[in-house]
Amino acid sequence: MSRQDLPQPEFGSDVVVNLMRAFGIEYAAMNPGATFRGIHDSIVNYGGNQHPELILCCHEEIAVSLAHGYAKAAGKPMAAVVHNIVGLQHASMAIFNAFCDRAPILVLGGTGPMDTTRRRPWIDWIHTALVQGNLVRDYVKWDDQPASVAAVPEAFARAYRLAMTEPKGPVYLCFDADLQEGRLDRPIPLPDLARFAPSSPPQADAQVLEDATRLLCEAEFPVILVESLIPYPRVVAALQWLAELLAAPVIDLGDEHRGRSCFPNTHPLDLSGAKKEILREADVVLALDVQDFLGTLAEVDKTTREVKPVSDRPVKIIGISLNDYASRSWAQTYLSLAPLDLPITADAGLVLLSLANLVEERLQKDSRTAARQTRLSKLRTRHQALRKEWRQTVERQRLQRPIAYSVLAATVWEAIKDEDWMLSNGTARGWAKRVWEWQPERFCGGSGGAGLGYGLGASLGVALALRDSGKVCVNLQPDGDFLYVTSALYTAAHHQIPLLTVMCNNRSYYNDEEHQEVVAKARGRSVKNKVVGIQIEGPAPDFAKIAQGFGVYAEGPIQEANDLGPALKRAVKVVKEDRLPALIDVVTQRP
Ligand SMILES: Cc1ncc(C[n+]2csc(CCOP(=O)(O)OP(=O)(O)O)c2C)c(N)n1
Ligand SMILES: [Mg+2]
């Protein structure tokens, strides 16, 4: 439906909804609140609850993480509407994750009335701030509170453009309750939206590309690192081509917490599993959209926090990213300052293709073809050995109880490999990346900000974006992360969102067991107490029952590997044929 389908706006909030529709916003995730009752009414009564359609969430953190997942799967923003300062405080964790993950979201809020003579006693006072956007200003790209309805179209158009301009990110727009609810005394024309499109991303200049080409072609052992590069098909193809031209191993750093993935694990140059060994040999590193240089090029002692480089060999680093456009001062999400020999501020995906063309041209005049052939064949052998080792691990752990992560991943793969699958969240501690036939464009990455409570909401956003695609969306869901936002299952059931959630249920906030063990050991104290305040036992939550209570098809707890395959088959059927959510609770090992 286009914006012409809507009648003339009568109230301020009708203008907001008119703009949402004009910008193609399909959904607005929300939890109700009276400061945006004007917008709420306009969505359901003026807009007919279509474009946008309300998605009811039981917590604002879920509303925003859902919009986060949607943005990654749909490549465009949806809205999350959050109630004044209380909803915004609940939403703040998820906004931070989206900021770190550079995901575009339109976070909309209500406030006030700012005119104190118009406030209801108590509630309108305690829930009004000056200025509400301050709460999240340090981790949104932009925020605004237009002071009149006439100012709303420009604010909205700017918000959309900034959210969608690289490096992308969430924006926050706040609407005074009076502004939303007031009757219009004159028409508010919408601008010609075609003239407010997001800017095209920056390319690198010709000289610097020549320099990068020379460095790469003259390297003895060039290595390519990718972390947050978005796996558009053209980018994945260009990356493979460049790696093949250079016979350069690729280390794909994207994992279940941050970044994306851009390289298929079946490619002979995928050496992600041998990161340290490969980096020890590197003399030139091409880092595409890498943020965590120190964490990649160095090792950390968990006890002493001492950081040591993985290699003593001098290495020249070419860094291509928009990192320097994304820093803010409050949270130091920019990480430690990396020494770069050739820093290039540009869109790495764009540069990649130009670079591959230049490298191809230069290598035609290069005499070291034989050396590259030898390197390629050695790397292929190492790649194959790694894959073999992982398959052997699955076989060795096949019948262990509790179920091993490797076996969980391999069994899920058997259940979905013939489907048009999408992995919305999680990797079963890296095992999906090892034992699946990994296609990077089918993985939506992690939270970005490592704020727990991301996985389920984000997965619902992915599955919502892909609801009509026939894809089977899979969420490999850790239990601790899930427990923050269990009520997202209600959204799944209520809106019939087809998502397969496989609980990686180690009955623990396991990551912290390791920390407590390290500290206890270093202090010569009792290691057995590491589980106190961390393991989720006594009683262990019954996730299948919880899901059933929300109206979601569920099975579990599954304890035996042999029971997992048949349960997954039934759940895939629910997701694929009935287009409904399903959850399988799998009790997993603590690694
Ligand atoms: C909001 C928030 N609270 C606490 C943490 C600290 N933290 C990091 S990992 C972790 C444990 C996660 O447990 P789970 O999701 O079950 O994954 P597991 O480590 O067991 O695989 C915790 C508590 C965090 N990152 N975010
Ligand atoms: Mg856990």
mmCIF file of C-alpha atoms in Angstrom, residues 73-392:
data_model
loop_
_atom_site.group_PDB
_atom_site.id
_atom_site.type_symbol
_atom_site.label_atom_id
_atom_site.label_comp_id
_atom_site.label_asym_id
_atom_site.label_seq_id
_atom_site.Cartn_x
_atom_site.Cartn_y
_atom_site.Cartn_z
ATOM 1 C CA ALA A 73 17.543 -9.796 7.545
ATOM 2 C CA ALA A 74 15.508 -7.189 5.646
ATOM 3 C CA GLY A 75 18.335 -4.701 5.029
ATOM 4 C CA LYS A 76 16.064 -1.851 6.120
ATOM 5 C CA PRO A 77 14.747 -0.511 9.408
ATOM 6 C CA MET A 78 11.510 -1.215 11.194
ATOM 7 C CA ALA A 79 10.252 0.815 14.124
ATOM 8 C CA ALA A 80 10.307 0.042 17.833
ATOM 9 C CA VAL A 81 7.982 2.298 19.795
ATOM 10 C CA VAL A 82 8.870 2.660 23.471
ATOM 11 C CA HIS A 83 7.005 4.399 26.284
ATOM 12 C CA ASN A 84 8.618 7.591 27.690
ATOM 13 C CA ILE A 85 11.550 7.167 30.089
ATOM 14 C CA VAL A 86 10.476 3.798 31.463
ATOM 15 C CA GLY A 87 10.175 1.999 28.153
ATOM 16 C CA LEU A 88 13.334 3.700 26.943
ATOM 17 C CA GLN A 89 15.254 2.485 29.992
ATOM 18 C CA HIS A 90 14.153 -1.085 29.287
ATOM 19 C CA ALA A 91 15.052 -0.613 25.636
ATOM 20 C CA SER A 92 18.478 0.854 26.326
ATOM 21 C CA MET A 93 20.407 -2.455 26.469
ATOM 22 C CA ALA A 94 19.075 -3.498 23.084
ATOM 23 C CA ILE A 95 19.752 -0.049 21.598
ATOM 24 C CA PHE A 96 23.356 -0.370 22.745
ATOM 25 C CA ASN A 97 23.663 -3.774 21.045
ATOM 26 C CA ALA A 98 22.247 -2.360 17.807
ATOM 27 C CA PHE A 99 24.654 0.587 17.983
ATOM 28 C CA CYS A 100 27.669 -1.718 18.377
ATOM 29 C CA ASP A 101 26.337 -3.944 15.592
ATOM 30 C CA ARG A 102 25.709 -0.942 13.306
ATOM 31 C CA ALA A 103 22.098 -1.967 12.743
ATOM 32 C CA PRO A 104 19.573 0.655 11.592
ATOM 33 C CA ILE A 105 16.487 0.937 13.802
ATOM 34 C CA LEU A 106 13.931 3.709 14.169
ATOM 35 C CA VAL A 107 13.325 3.895 17.884
ATOM 36 C CA LEU A 108 10.270 6.092 18.435
ATOM 37 C CA GLY A 109 9.095 7.352 21.797
ATOM 38 C CA GLY A 110 6.477 9.475 23.449
ATOM 39 C CA THR A 111 7.008 12.026 26.196
ATOM 40 C CA GLY A 112 5.378 14.695 28.284
ATOM 41 C CA PRO A 113 3.374 16.701 27.655
ATOM 42 C CA MET A 114 6.300 19.111 27.891
ATOM 43 C CA ASP A 115 3.769 21.859 28.635
ATOM 44 C CA THR A 116 3.446 21.356 32.400
ATOM 45 C CA THR A 117 -0.041 22.866 32.449
ATOM 46 C CA ARG A 118 -1.190 19.942 30.309
ATOM 47 C CA ARG A 119 0.172 17.175 32.515
ATOM 48 C CA ARG A 120 -1.838 14.711 34.518
ATOM 49 C CA PRO A 121 -0.741 14.712 38.164
ATOM 50 C CA TRP A 122 2.017 12.292 39.232
ATOM 51 C CA ILE A 123 2.416 9.912 36.317
ATOM 52 C CA ASP A 124 3.026 12.519 33.592
ATOM 53 C CA TRP A 125 5.553 14.210 35.888
ATOM 54 C CA ILE A 126 7.569 11.230 37.037
ATOM 55 C CA HIS A 127 7.805 9.869 33.505
ATOM 56 C CA THR A 128 8.920 13.073 31.798
ATOM 57 C CA ALA A 129 12.579 13.985 31.324
ATOM 58 C CA LEU A 130 14.482 16.979 30.057
ATOM 59 C CA VAL A 131 15.625 15.836 27.506
ATOM 60 C CA GLN A 132 14.464 12.229 27.105
ATOM 61 C CA GLY A 133 16.932 11.494 24.317
ATOM 62 C CA ASN A 134 19.817 12.099 26.745
ATOM 63 C CA LEU A 135 19.262 8.628 28.105
ATOM 64 C CA VAL A 136 20.467 6.978 24.892
ATOM 65 C CA ARG A 137 22.265 9.832 23.139
ATOM 66 C CA ASP A 138 25.678 8.232 23.560
ATOM 67 C CA TYR A 139 24.717 5.132 21.630
ATOM 68 C CA VAL A 140 22.340 6.259 18.920
ATOM 69 C CA LYS A 141 23.516 7.938 15.737
ATOM 70 C CA TRP A 142 21.116 10.798 16.267
ATOM 71 C CA ASP A 143 18.119 11.793 18.353
ATOM 72 C CA ASP A 144 15.548 14.540 18.093
ATOM 73 C CA GLN A 145 12.314 15.799 19.591
ATOM 74 C CA PRO A 146 10.493 17.928 16.996
ATOM 75 C CA ALA A 147 8.707 20.860 18.626
ATOM 76 C CA SER A 148 5.825 21.089 16.150
ATOM 77 C CA VAL A 149 3.989 18.766 13.788
ATOM 78 C CA ALA A 150 5.315 20.817 10.880
ATOM 79 C CA ALA A 151 8.857 19.871 11.984
ATOM 80 C CA VAL A 152 8.072 16.138 12.061
ATOM 81 C CA PRO A 153 8.627 15.285 8.353
ATOM 82 C CA GLU A 154 12.133 16.752 8.315
ATOM 83 C CA ALA A 155 13.051 15.053 11.595
ATOM 84 C CA PHE A 156 11.742 11.728 10.310
ATOM 85 C CA ALA A 157 13.492 12.009 6.946
ATOM 86 C CA ARG A 158 16.778 12.898 8.647
ATOM 87 C CA ALA A 159 16.395 10.040 11.125
ATOM 88 C CA TYR A 160 15.810 7.543 8.334
ATOM 89 C CA ARG A 161 18.690 8.819 6.256
ATOM 90 C CA LEU A 162 21.175 8.830 9.125
ATOM 91 C CA ALA A 163 20.124 5.354 10.287
ATOM 92 C CA MET A 164 20.687 3.991 6.776
ATOM 93 C CA THR A 165 23.907 5.814 5.922
ATOM 94 C CA GLU A 166 27.085 3.778 6.537
ATOM 95 C CA PRO A 167 28.105 3.093 9.232
ATOM 96 C CA LYS A 168 24.462 2.423 9.995
ATOM 97 C CA GLY A 169 22.887 2.527 13.421
ATOM 98 C CA PRO A 170 19.826 3.179 15.564
ATOM 99 C CA VAL A 171 18.242 6.630 15.848
ATOM 100 C CA TYR A 172 15.755 7.898 18.426
ATOM 101 C CA LEU A 173 12.833 10.223 17.717
ATOM 102 C CA CYS A 174 10.702 11.469 20.580
ATOM 103 C CA PHE A 175 7.191 12.872 20.152
ATOM 104 C CA ASP A 176 5.464 15.053 22.730
ATOM 105 C CA ALA A 177 2.097 13.555 23.734
ATOM 106 C CA ASP A 178 0.355 16.878 22.963
ATOM 107 C CA LEU A 179 1.950 17.063 19.529
ATOM 108 C CA GLN A 180 0.691 13.542 18.767
ATOM 109 C CA GLU A 181 -2.808 14.125 20.074
ATOM 110 C CA GLY A 182 -3.464 17.645 18.785
ATOM 111 C CA ARG A 183 -5.876 18.124 15.874
ATOM 112 C CA LEU A 184 -4.183 19.620 12.795
ATOM 113 C CA ASP A 185 -5.243 23.108 11.826
ATOM 114 C CA ARG A 186 -3.625 22.904 8.386
ATOM 115 C CA PRO A 187 -2.317 20.218 6.035
ATOM 116 C CA ILE A 188 1.249 19.021 6.631
ATOM 117 C CA PRO A 189 2.769 18.184 3.230
ATOM 118 C CA LEU A 190 5.259 15.314 3.010
ATOM 119 C CA PRO A 191 8.528 16.048 1.239
ATOM 120 C CA ASP A 192 9.588 14.287 -1.954
ATOM 121 C CA LEU A 193 11.219 11.319 -0.228
ATOM 122 C CA ALA A 194 13.257 10.347 -3.271
ATOM 123 C CA ARG A 195 15.386 13.423 -2.587
ATOM 124 C CA PHE A 196 16.255 12.337 0.958
ATOM 125 C CA ALA A 197 17.710 8.924 0.200
ATOM 126 C CA PRO A 198 20.680 7.634 2.256
ATOM 127 C CA SER A 199 24.075 8.750 0.930
ATOM 128 C CA SER A 200 26.152 6.360 -1.135
ATOM 129 C CA PRO A 201 29.070 4.923 0.873
ATOM 130 C CA PRO A 202 32.674 6.123 0.428
ATOM 131 C CA GLN A 203 35.176 4.412 -1.915
ATOM 132 C CA ALA A 204 38.956 4.564 -1.440
ATOM 133 C CA ASP A 205 41.110 6.881 -3.539
ATOM 134 C CA ALA A 206 43.010 5.466 -6.479
ATOM 135 C CA GLN A 207 46.529 5.947 -5.054
ATOM 136 C CA VAL A 208 45.844 4.161 -1.811
ATOM 137 C CA LEU A 209 44.306 1.253 -3.726
ATOM 138 C CA GLU A 210 47.492 1.013 -5.821
ATOM 139 C CA ASP A 211 49.548 0.922 -2.615
ATOM 140 C CA ALA A 212 47.373 -1.815 -1.140
ATOM 141 C CA THR A 213 47.603 -3.811 -4.364
ATOM 142 C CA ARG A 214 51.388 -3.596 -4.383
ATOM 143 C CA LEU A 215 51.680 -4.671 -0.760
ATOM 144 C CA LEU A 216 49.373 -7.630 -1.263
ATOM 145 C CA CYS A 217 50.978 -8.819 -4.495
ATOM 146 C CA GLU A 218 54.511 -8.545 -3.128
ATOM 147 C CA ALA A 219 53.696 -10.321 0.130
ATOM 148 C CA GLU A 220 55.235 -13.692 0.914
ATOM 149 C CA PHE A 221 52.252 -14.784 2.945
ATOM 150 C CA PRO A 222 49.247 -12.443 2.698
ATOM 151 C CA VAL A 223 46.334 -13.145 5.018
ATOM 152 C CA ILE A 224 42.795 -11.763 4.770
ATOM 153 C CA LEU A 225 40.789 -11.051 7.914
ATOM 154 C CA VAL A 226 37.059 -10.316 7.845
ATOM 155 C CA GLU A 227 34.924 -9.494 10.834
ATOM 156 C CA SER A 228 31.875 -7.316 10.154
ATOM 157 C CA LEU A 229 31.805 -7.304 6.374
ATOM 158 C CA ILE A 230 28.161 -7.734 5.339
ATOM 159 C CA PRO A 231 27.828 -10.903 3.231
ATOM 160 C CA TYR A 232 26.010 -9.518 0.211
ATOM 161 C CA PRO A 233 26.427 -12.114 -2.582
ATOM 162 C CA ARG A 234 28.623 -9.730 -4.630
ATOM 163 C CA VAL A 235 30.879 -9.187 -1.596
ATOM 164 C CA VAL A 236 31.197 -12.904 -0.805
ATOM 165 C CA ALA A 237 32.030 -13.563 -4.461
ATOM 166 C CA ALA A 238 34.610 -10.746 -4.609
ATOM 167 C CA LEU A 239 36.254 -11.966 -1.413
ATOM 168 C CA GLN A 240 36.635 -15.481 -2.803
ATOM 169 C CA TRP A 241 38.044 -14.144 -6.033
ATOM 170 C CA LEU A 242 40.602 -11.938 -4.268
ATOM 171 C CA ALA A 243 41.641 -14.780 -1.938
ATOM 172 C CA GLU A 244 42.078 -17.117 -4.896
ATOM 173 C CA LEU A 245 44.085 -14.581 -6.911
ATOM 174 C CA LEU A 246 46.469 -14.048 -3.994
ATOM 175 C CA ALA A 247 46.355 -17.641 -2.686
ATOM 176 C CA ALA A 248 45.699 -15.948 0.642
ATOM 177 C CA PRO A 249 44.084 -17.758 3.567
ATOM 178 C CA VAL A 250 40.926 -16.127 4.899
ATOM 179 C CA ILE A 251 40.152 -15.898 8.581
ATOM 180 C CA ASP A 252 36.489 -15.188 9.130
ATOM 181 C CA LEU A 253 36.248 -13.693 12.620
ATOM 182 C CA GLY A 254 32.456 -13.261 12.802
ATOM 183 C CA ASP A 255 31.031 -15.417 15.551
ATOM 184 C CA GLU A 256 27.951 -15.753 17.689
ATOM 185 C CA HIS A 257 28.692 -12.582 19.629
ATOM 186 C CA ARG A 258 29.748 -10.049 17.053
ATOM 187 C CA GLY A 259 30.482 -9.403 13.453
ATOM 188 C CA ARG A 260 29.078 -11.240 10.476
ATOM 189 C CA SER A 261 30.521 -13.953 8.326
ATOM 190 C CA CYS A 262 31.664 -13.554 4.761
ATOM 191 C CA PHE A 263 33.440 -16.734 3.736
ATOM 192 C CA PRO A 264 32.130 -20.264 3.085
ATOM 193 C CA ASN A 265 33.800 -22.907 5.264
ATOM 194 C CA THR A 266 33.892 -25.296 2.305
ATOM 195 C CA HIS A 267 36.315 -23.037 0.445
ATOM 196 C CA PRO A 268 39.883 -24.436 0.522
ATOM 197 C CA LEU A 269 41.220 -21.050 1.612
ATOM 198 C CA ASP A 270 39.028 -20.902 4.708
ATOM 199 C CA LEU A 271 41.540 -21.260 7.525
ATOM 200 C CA SER A 272 39.418 -19.640 10.242
ATOM 201 C CA GLY A 273 40.016 -22.660 12.439
ATOM 202 C CA ALA A 274 43.779 -22.103 12.432
ATOM 203 C CA LYS A 275 43.800 -18.398 13.167
ATOM 204 C CA LYS A 276 46.861 -18.213 15.390
ATOM 205 C CA GLU A 277 49.056 -20.500 13.297
ATOM 206 C CA ILE A 278 48.153 -18.647 10.106
ATOM 207 C CA LEU A 279 48.776 -15.231 11.651
ATOM 208 C CA ARG A 280 52.232 -16.365 12.795
ATOM 209 C CA GLU A 281 53.196 -16.802 9.142
ATOM 210 C CA ALA A 282 51.624 -13.581 7.838
ATOM 211 C CA ASP A 283 53.758 -10.722 6.535
ATOM 212 C CA VAL A 284 50.846 -8.693 5.133
ATOM 213 C CA VAL A 285 47.333 -8.647 6.567
ATOM 214 C CA LEU A 286 44.344 -7.245 4.737
ATOM 215 C CA ALA A 287 41.729 -6.471 7.382
ATOM 216 C CA LEU A 288 38.260 -5.894 5.972
ATOM 217 C CA ASP A 289 35.809 -4.354 8.408
ATOM 218 C CA VAL A 290 37.801 -5.561 11.388
ATOM 219 C CA GLN A 291 37.234 -3.791 14.694
ATOM 220 C CA ASP A 292 39.014 -6.006 17.188
ATOM 221 C CA PHE A 293 42.619 -5.877 15.947
ATOM 222 C CA LEU A 294 44.205 -6.450 19.332
ATOM 223 C CA GLY A 295 41.968 -9.402 20.174
ATOM 224 C CA THR A 296 42.816 -10.918 16.806
ATOM 225 C CA LEU A 297 46.541 -10.296 16.577
ATOM 226 C CA ALA A 298 47.285 -10.980 20.233
ATOM 227 C CA GLU A 299 46.571 -13.539 22.920
ATOM 228 C CA VAL A 300 45.264 -12.677 26.360
ATOM 229 C CA ASP A 301 46.158 -14.490 29.549
ATOM 230 C CA LYS A 302 42.794 -14.915 31.270
ATOM 231 C CA THR A 303 44.346 -14.738 34.735
ATOM 232 C CA THR A 304 46.803 -11.866 34.445
ATOM 233 C CA ARG A 305 45.088 -9.973 31.582
ATOM 234 C CA GLU A 306 48.515 -9.836 29.935
ATOM 235 C CA VAL A 307 48.286 -9.322 26.174
ATOM 236 C CA LYS A 308 50.974 -10.827 23.917
ATOM 237 C CA PRO A 309 51.183 -10.612 20.104
ATOM 238 C CA VAL A 310 50.626 -13.991 18.427
ATOM 239 C CA SER A 311 53.557 -13.373 16.099
ATOM 240 C CA ASP A 312 57.056 -11.884 16.407
ATOM 241 C CA ARG A 313 57.240 -11.460 12.667
ATOM 242 C CA PRO A 314 56.889 -7.875 11.410
ATOM 243 C CA VAL A 315 53.553 -7.601 9.699
ATOM 244 C CA LYS A 316 52.158 -4.830 7.543
ATOM 245 C CA ILE A 317 48.462 -4.186 8.063
ATOM 246 C CA ILE A 318 46.044 -2.732 5.550
ATOM 247 C CA GLY A 319 42.857 -1.809 7.400
ATOM 248 C CA ILE A 320 39.742 -0.959 5.394
ATOM 249 C CA SER A 321 36.673 0.051 7.375
ATOM 250 C CA LEU A 322 34.434 2.902 8.443
ATOM 251 C CA ASN A 323 35.502 2.451 12.076
ATOM 252 C CA ASP A 324 36.675 6.040 12.444
ATOM 253 C CA TYR A 325 33.205 7.294 11.500
ATOM 254 C CA ALA A 326 31.568 5.208 14.215
ATOM 255 C CA SER A 327 33.329 6.236 17.405
ATOM 256 C CA ARG A 328 31.627 7.959 20.296
ATOM 257 C CA SER A 329 33.247 9.035 23.532
ATOM 258 C CA TRP A 330 31.008 7.511 26.217
ATOM 259 C CA ALA A 331 31.451 3.781 25.702
ATOM 260 C CA GLN A 332 34.850 2.901 24.280
ATOM 261 C CA THR A 333 33.376 0.668 21.632
ATOM 262 C CA TYR A 334 36.174 1.767 19.299
ATOM 263 C CA LEU A 335 38.531 -0.651 21.144
ATOM 264 C CA SER A 336 42.303 -0.233 21.413
ATOM 265 C CA LEU A 337 44.028 1.941 18.834
ATOM 266 C CA ALA A 338 45.437 -0.380 16.201
ATOM 267 C CA PRO A 339 48.700 0.482 14.422
ATOM 268 C CA LEU A 340 47.882 0.329 10.705
ATOM 269 C CA ASP A 341 50.376 0.689 7.865
ATOM 270 C CA LEU A 342 47.702 1.538 5.354
ATOM 271 C CA PRO A 343 44.541 2.846 7.028
ATOM 272 C CA ILE A 344 41.693 3.256 4.541
ATOM 273 C CA THR A 345 38.409 4.792 5.596
ATOM 274 C CA ALA A 346 36.000 3.411 3.049
ATOM 275 C CA ASP A 347 33.248 0.862 2.605
ATOM 276 C CA ALA A 348 35.225 -2.388 2.644
ATOM 277 C CA GLY A 349 32.626 -4.221 0.572
ATOM 278 C CA LEU A 350 32.912 -1.626 -2.197
ATOM 279 C CA VAL A 351 36.697 -1.489 -2.082
ATOM 280 C CA LEU A 352 36.999 -5.261 -2.289
ATOM 281 C CA LEU A 353 35.848 -5.469 -5.874
ATOM 282 C CA SER A 354 38.117 -2.649 -7.042
ATOM 283 C CA LEU A 355 41.017 -4.226 -5.186
ATOM 284 C CA ALA A 356 40.427 -7.632 -6.749
ATOM 285 C CA ASN A 357 40.437 -6.054 -10.218
ATOM 286 C CA LEU A 358 43.717 -4.247 -9.543
ATOM 287 C CA VAL A 359 45.330 -7.357 -8.049
ATOM 288 C CA GLU A 360 44.317 -9.434 -11.065
ATOM 289 C CA GLU A 361 45.835 -6.870 -13.408
ATOM 290 C CA ARG A 362 49.086 -6.670 -11.457
ATOM 291 C CA LEU A 363 49.494 -10.417 -11.068
ATOM 292 C CA GLN A 364 49.342 -10.874 -14.831
ATOM 293 C CA LYS A 365 52.826 -9.301 -14.885
ATOM 294 C CA ASP A 366 54.044 -11.153 -11.798
ATOM 295 C CA SER A 367 56.389 -14.108 -12.106
ATOM 296 C CA ARG A 368 55.662 -15.789 -8.770
ATOM 297 C CA THR A 369 52.760 -17.916 -9.968
ATOM 298 C CA ALA A 370 54.445 -21.142 -8.911
ATOM 299 C CA ALA A 371 54.936 -19.905 -5.346
ATOM 300 C CA ARG A 372 51.271 -19.040 -5.149
ATOM 301 C CA GLN A 373 50.293 -22.453 -6.515
ATOM 302 C CA THR A 374 52.423 -24.181 -3.872
ATOM 303 C CA ARG A 375 50.903 -22.023 -1.129
ATOM 304 C CA LEU A 376 47.400 -22.757 -2.344
ATOM 305 C CA SER A 377 47.933 -26.473 -2.311
ATOM 306 C CA LYS A 378 49.482 -26.421 1.196
ATOM 307 C CA LEU A 379 46.587 -24.336 2.488
ATOM 308 C CA ARG A 380 44.068 -26.691 0.920
ATOM 309 C CA THR A 381 45.660 -29.615 2.755
ATOM 310 C CA ARG A 382 45.502 -27.728 6.066
ATOM 311 C CA HIS A 383 41.898 -26.761 5.413
ATOM 312 C CA GLN A 384 40.947 -30.366 4.721
ATOM 313 C CA ALA A 385 42.764 -31.592 7.831
ATOM 314 C CA LEU A 386 40.839 -29.142 10.002
ATOM 315 C CA ARG A 387 37.500 -30.245 8.589
ATOM 316 C CA LYS A 388 38.417 -33.877 9.063
ATOM 317 C CA GLU A 389 39.403 -33.256 12.659
ATOM 318 C CA TRP A 390 36.034 -31.590 13.359
ATOM 319 C CA ARG A 391 34.095 -34.467 11.798
ATOM 320 C CA GLN A 392 36.100 -36.894 13.922
#
